Tab-separated table of C-alpha atoms in Angstrom:
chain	number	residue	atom	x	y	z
A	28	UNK	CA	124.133	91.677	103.228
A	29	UNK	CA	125.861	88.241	102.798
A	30	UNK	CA	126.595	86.709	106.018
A	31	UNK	CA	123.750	87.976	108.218
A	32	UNK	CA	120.839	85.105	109.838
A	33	UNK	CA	117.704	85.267	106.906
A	34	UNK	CA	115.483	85.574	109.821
A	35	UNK	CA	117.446	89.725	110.763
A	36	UNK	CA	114.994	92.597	110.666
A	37	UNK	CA	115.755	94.938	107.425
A	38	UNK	CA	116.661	97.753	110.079
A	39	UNK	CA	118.672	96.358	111.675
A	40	UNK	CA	120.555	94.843	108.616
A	41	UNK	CA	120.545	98.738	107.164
A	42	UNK	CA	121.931	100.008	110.079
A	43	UNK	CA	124.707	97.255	110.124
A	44	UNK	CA	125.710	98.094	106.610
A	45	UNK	CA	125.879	102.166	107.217
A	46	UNK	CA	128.348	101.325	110.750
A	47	UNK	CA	130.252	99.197	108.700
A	48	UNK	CA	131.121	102.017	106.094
A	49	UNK	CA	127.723	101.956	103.242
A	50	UNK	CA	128.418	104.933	101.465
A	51	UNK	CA	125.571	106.431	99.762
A	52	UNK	CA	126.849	109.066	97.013
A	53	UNK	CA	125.772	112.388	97.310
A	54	UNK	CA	123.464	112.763	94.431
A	55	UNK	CA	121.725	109.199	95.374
A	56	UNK	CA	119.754	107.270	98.324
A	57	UNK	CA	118.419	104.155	98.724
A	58	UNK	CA	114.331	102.696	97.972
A	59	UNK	CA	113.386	101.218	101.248
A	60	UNK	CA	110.176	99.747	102.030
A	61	UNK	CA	107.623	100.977	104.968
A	62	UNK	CA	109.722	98.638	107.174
A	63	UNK	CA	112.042	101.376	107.432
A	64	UNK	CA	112.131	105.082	108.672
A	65	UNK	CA	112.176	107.488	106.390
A	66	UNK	CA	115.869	109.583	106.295
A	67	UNK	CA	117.981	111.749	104.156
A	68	UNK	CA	119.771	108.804	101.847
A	69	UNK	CA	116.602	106.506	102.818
A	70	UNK	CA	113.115	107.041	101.084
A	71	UNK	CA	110.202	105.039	101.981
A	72	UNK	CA	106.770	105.219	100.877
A	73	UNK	CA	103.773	107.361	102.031
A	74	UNK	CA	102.092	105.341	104.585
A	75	UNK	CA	98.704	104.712	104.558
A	76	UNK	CA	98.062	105.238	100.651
A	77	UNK	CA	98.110	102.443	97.633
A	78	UNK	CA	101.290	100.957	97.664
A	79	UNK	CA	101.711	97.478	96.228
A	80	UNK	CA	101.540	97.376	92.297
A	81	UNK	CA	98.633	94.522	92.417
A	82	UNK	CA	96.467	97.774	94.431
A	83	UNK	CA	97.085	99.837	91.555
A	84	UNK	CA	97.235	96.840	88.942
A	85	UNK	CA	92.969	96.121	90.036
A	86	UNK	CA	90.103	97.638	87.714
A	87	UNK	CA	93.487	100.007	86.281
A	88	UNK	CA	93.032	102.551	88.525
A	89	UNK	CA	95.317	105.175	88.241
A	90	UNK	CA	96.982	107.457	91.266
A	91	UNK	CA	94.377	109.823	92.659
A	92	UNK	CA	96.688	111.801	94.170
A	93	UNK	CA	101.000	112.959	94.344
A	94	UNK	CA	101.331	110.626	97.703
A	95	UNK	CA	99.794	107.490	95.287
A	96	UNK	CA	102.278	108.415	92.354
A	97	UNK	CA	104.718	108.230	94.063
A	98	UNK	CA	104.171	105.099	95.980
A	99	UNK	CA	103.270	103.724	92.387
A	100	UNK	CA	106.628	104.382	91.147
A	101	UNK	CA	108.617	103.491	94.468
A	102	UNK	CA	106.942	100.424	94.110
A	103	UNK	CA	108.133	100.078	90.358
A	104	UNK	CA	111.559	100.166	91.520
A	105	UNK	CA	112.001	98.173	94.445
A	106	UNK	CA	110.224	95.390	92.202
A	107	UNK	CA	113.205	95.654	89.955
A	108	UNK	CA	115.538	94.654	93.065
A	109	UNK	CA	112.868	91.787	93.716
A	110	UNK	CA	113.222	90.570	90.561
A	111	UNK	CA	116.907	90.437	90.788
A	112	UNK	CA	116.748	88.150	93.878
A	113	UNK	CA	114.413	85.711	91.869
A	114	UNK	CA	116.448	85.378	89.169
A	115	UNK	CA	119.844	84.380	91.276
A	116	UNK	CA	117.367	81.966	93.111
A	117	UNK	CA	116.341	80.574	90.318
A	118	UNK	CA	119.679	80.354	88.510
A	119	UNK	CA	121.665	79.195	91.737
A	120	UNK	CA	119.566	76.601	92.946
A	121	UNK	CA	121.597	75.975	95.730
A	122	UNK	CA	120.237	79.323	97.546
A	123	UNK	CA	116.665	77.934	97.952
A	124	UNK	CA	117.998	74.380	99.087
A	125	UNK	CA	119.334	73.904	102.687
A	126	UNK	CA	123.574	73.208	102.826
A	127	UNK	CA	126.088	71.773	104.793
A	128	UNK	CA	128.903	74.081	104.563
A	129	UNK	CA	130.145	75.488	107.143
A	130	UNK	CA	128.744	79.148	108.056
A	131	UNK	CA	131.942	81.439	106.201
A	132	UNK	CA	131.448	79.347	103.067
A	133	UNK	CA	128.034	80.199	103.119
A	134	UNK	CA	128.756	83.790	102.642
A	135	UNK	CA	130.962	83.126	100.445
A	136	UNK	CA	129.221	81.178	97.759
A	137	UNK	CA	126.536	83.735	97.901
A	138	UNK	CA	129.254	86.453	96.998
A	139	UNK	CA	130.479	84.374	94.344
A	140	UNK	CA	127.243	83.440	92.894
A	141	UNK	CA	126.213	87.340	92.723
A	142	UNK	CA	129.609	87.647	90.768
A	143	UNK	CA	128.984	85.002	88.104
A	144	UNK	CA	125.528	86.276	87.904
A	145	UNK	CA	127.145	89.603	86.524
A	146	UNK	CA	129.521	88.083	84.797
A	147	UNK	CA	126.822	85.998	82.690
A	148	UNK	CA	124.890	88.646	82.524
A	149	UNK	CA	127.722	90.490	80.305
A	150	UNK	CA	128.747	88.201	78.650
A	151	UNK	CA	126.182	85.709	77.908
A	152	UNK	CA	122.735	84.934	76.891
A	153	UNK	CA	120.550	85.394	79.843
A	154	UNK	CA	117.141	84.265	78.999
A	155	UNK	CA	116.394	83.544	82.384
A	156	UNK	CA	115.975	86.948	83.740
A	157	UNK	CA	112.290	87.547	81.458
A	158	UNK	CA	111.139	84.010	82.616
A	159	UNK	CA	111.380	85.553	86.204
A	160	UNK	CA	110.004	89.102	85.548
A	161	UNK	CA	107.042	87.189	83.930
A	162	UNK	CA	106.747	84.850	87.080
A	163	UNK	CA	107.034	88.244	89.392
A	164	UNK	CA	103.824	89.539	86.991
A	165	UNK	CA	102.056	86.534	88.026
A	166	UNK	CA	102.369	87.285	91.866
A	167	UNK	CA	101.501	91.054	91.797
A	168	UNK	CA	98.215	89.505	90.511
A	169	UNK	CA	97.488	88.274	93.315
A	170	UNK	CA	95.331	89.440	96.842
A	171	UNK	CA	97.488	91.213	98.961
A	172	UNK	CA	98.171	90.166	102.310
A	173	UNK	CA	98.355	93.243	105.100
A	174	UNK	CA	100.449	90.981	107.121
A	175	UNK	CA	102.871	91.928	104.131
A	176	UNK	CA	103.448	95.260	105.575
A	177	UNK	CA	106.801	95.464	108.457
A	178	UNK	CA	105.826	97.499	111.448
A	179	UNK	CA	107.433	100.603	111.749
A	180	UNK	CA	107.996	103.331	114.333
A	181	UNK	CA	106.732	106.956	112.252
A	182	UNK	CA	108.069	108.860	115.104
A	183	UNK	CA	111.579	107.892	113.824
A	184	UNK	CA	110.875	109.799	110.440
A	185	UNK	CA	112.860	113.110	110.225
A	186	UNK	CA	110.582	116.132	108.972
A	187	UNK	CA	113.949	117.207	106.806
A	188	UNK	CA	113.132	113.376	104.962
A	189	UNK	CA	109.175	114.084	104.865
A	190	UNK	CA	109.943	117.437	103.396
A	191	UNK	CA	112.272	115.793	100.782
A	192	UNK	CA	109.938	112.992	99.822
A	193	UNK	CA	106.866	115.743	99.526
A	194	UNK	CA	108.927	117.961	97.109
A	195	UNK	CA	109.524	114.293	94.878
A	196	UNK	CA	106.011	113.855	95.163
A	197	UNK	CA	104.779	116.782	93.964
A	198	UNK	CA	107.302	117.483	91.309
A	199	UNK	CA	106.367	113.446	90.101
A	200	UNK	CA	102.549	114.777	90.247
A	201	UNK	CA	102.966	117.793	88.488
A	202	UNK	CA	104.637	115.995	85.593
A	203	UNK	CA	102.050	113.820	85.346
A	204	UNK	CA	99.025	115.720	85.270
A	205	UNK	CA	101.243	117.802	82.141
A	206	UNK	CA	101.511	114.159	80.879
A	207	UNK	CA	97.802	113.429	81.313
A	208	UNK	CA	96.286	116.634	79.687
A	209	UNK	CA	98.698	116.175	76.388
A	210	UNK	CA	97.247	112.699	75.970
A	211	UNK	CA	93.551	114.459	76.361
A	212	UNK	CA	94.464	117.115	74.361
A	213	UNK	CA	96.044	114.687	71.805
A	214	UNK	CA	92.474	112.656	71.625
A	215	UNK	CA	90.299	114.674	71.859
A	216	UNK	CA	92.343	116.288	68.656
A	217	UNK	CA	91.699	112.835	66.961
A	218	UNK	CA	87.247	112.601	68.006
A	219	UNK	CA	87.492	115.671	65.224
């Protein structure tokens, strides 16, 4: 959210936006990381399984089980939104470097830069945006860090939310494993 200090706790920040009128459509909900608590509208990652795409990205291991699936493909998705901030940073240089415009102008350059992004984005040629994924490769490569992971308070998860993300889970899981023995099937077809 434009206009809040880069130093506010993602809670807090998602709870501003919801009191000041986020609307989440019926039929959608937001990827949040383990920093926040899981909810109806907000779904977070099983906690203590693989998480981080460089975990699964090591010796290609795959997901041993539903919870790891689906923290494999949460992961997928918030990297897209990751992504997306490197590429304004990149573009907009001015967002890394420190300014001396007054606070509201602040806010507002980063609202305007977000709209010329999309507007360039349309309209033009946008090279930029594979030099970033390819940069974003580069650091899921590397060790992570378990200072990475926010605290968060698991008491605050609803068991409506935990039910909910389960169901996901397993319907993610089943597909796969239908996925996984039609590629067996499909070579071991080909050995004869």
């Amino acid at each position: 959210m434009a206009g809040w200090e880069g130093t506010a706790g993602d809670g807090n920040l998602y709870d501003a936006a919801l009191r000041m009128g986020l609307h989440i459509d019926d039929a959608k909900f937001d990827i949040l990381d383990a920093g926040f608590a899981l909810a109806t509208k907000a779904l977070t990652p099983h906690r203590g399984k693989r998480y981080h795409l460089k975990e699964f990205a090591r010796g290609r291991q795959r997901p041993q089980s539903k919870e790891e699936l689906f923290n494999l493909w949460h992961a997928q998705l918030r990297n897209v939104v990751e992504r997306i901030f490197g590429i304004l940073k990149k573009r907009f240089s001015v967002l890394v470097c420190p300014v001396e415009y007054n606070y509201k102008f602040q806010v507002d350059l980063v609202l305007a830069l977000c709209l010329l992004h999309n507007f360039i984005r349309r309209h033009g040629n946008d090279s930029l945006e594979q030099e970033v994924v390819d940069e974003i490769r580069r650091q899921n490569e590397q060790p992570m860090d378990s200072s990475d992971m926010p605290l968060f308070n698991e008491a605050l998860e609803s068991s409506e939310a935990k039910t909910w993300r389960d169901e996901i889970a397993q319907d993610m899981w089943d597909q796969y494993q239908i996925t996984l023995r039609a590629r067996h099937n499909r070579y071991s077809r080909n050995l004869f």
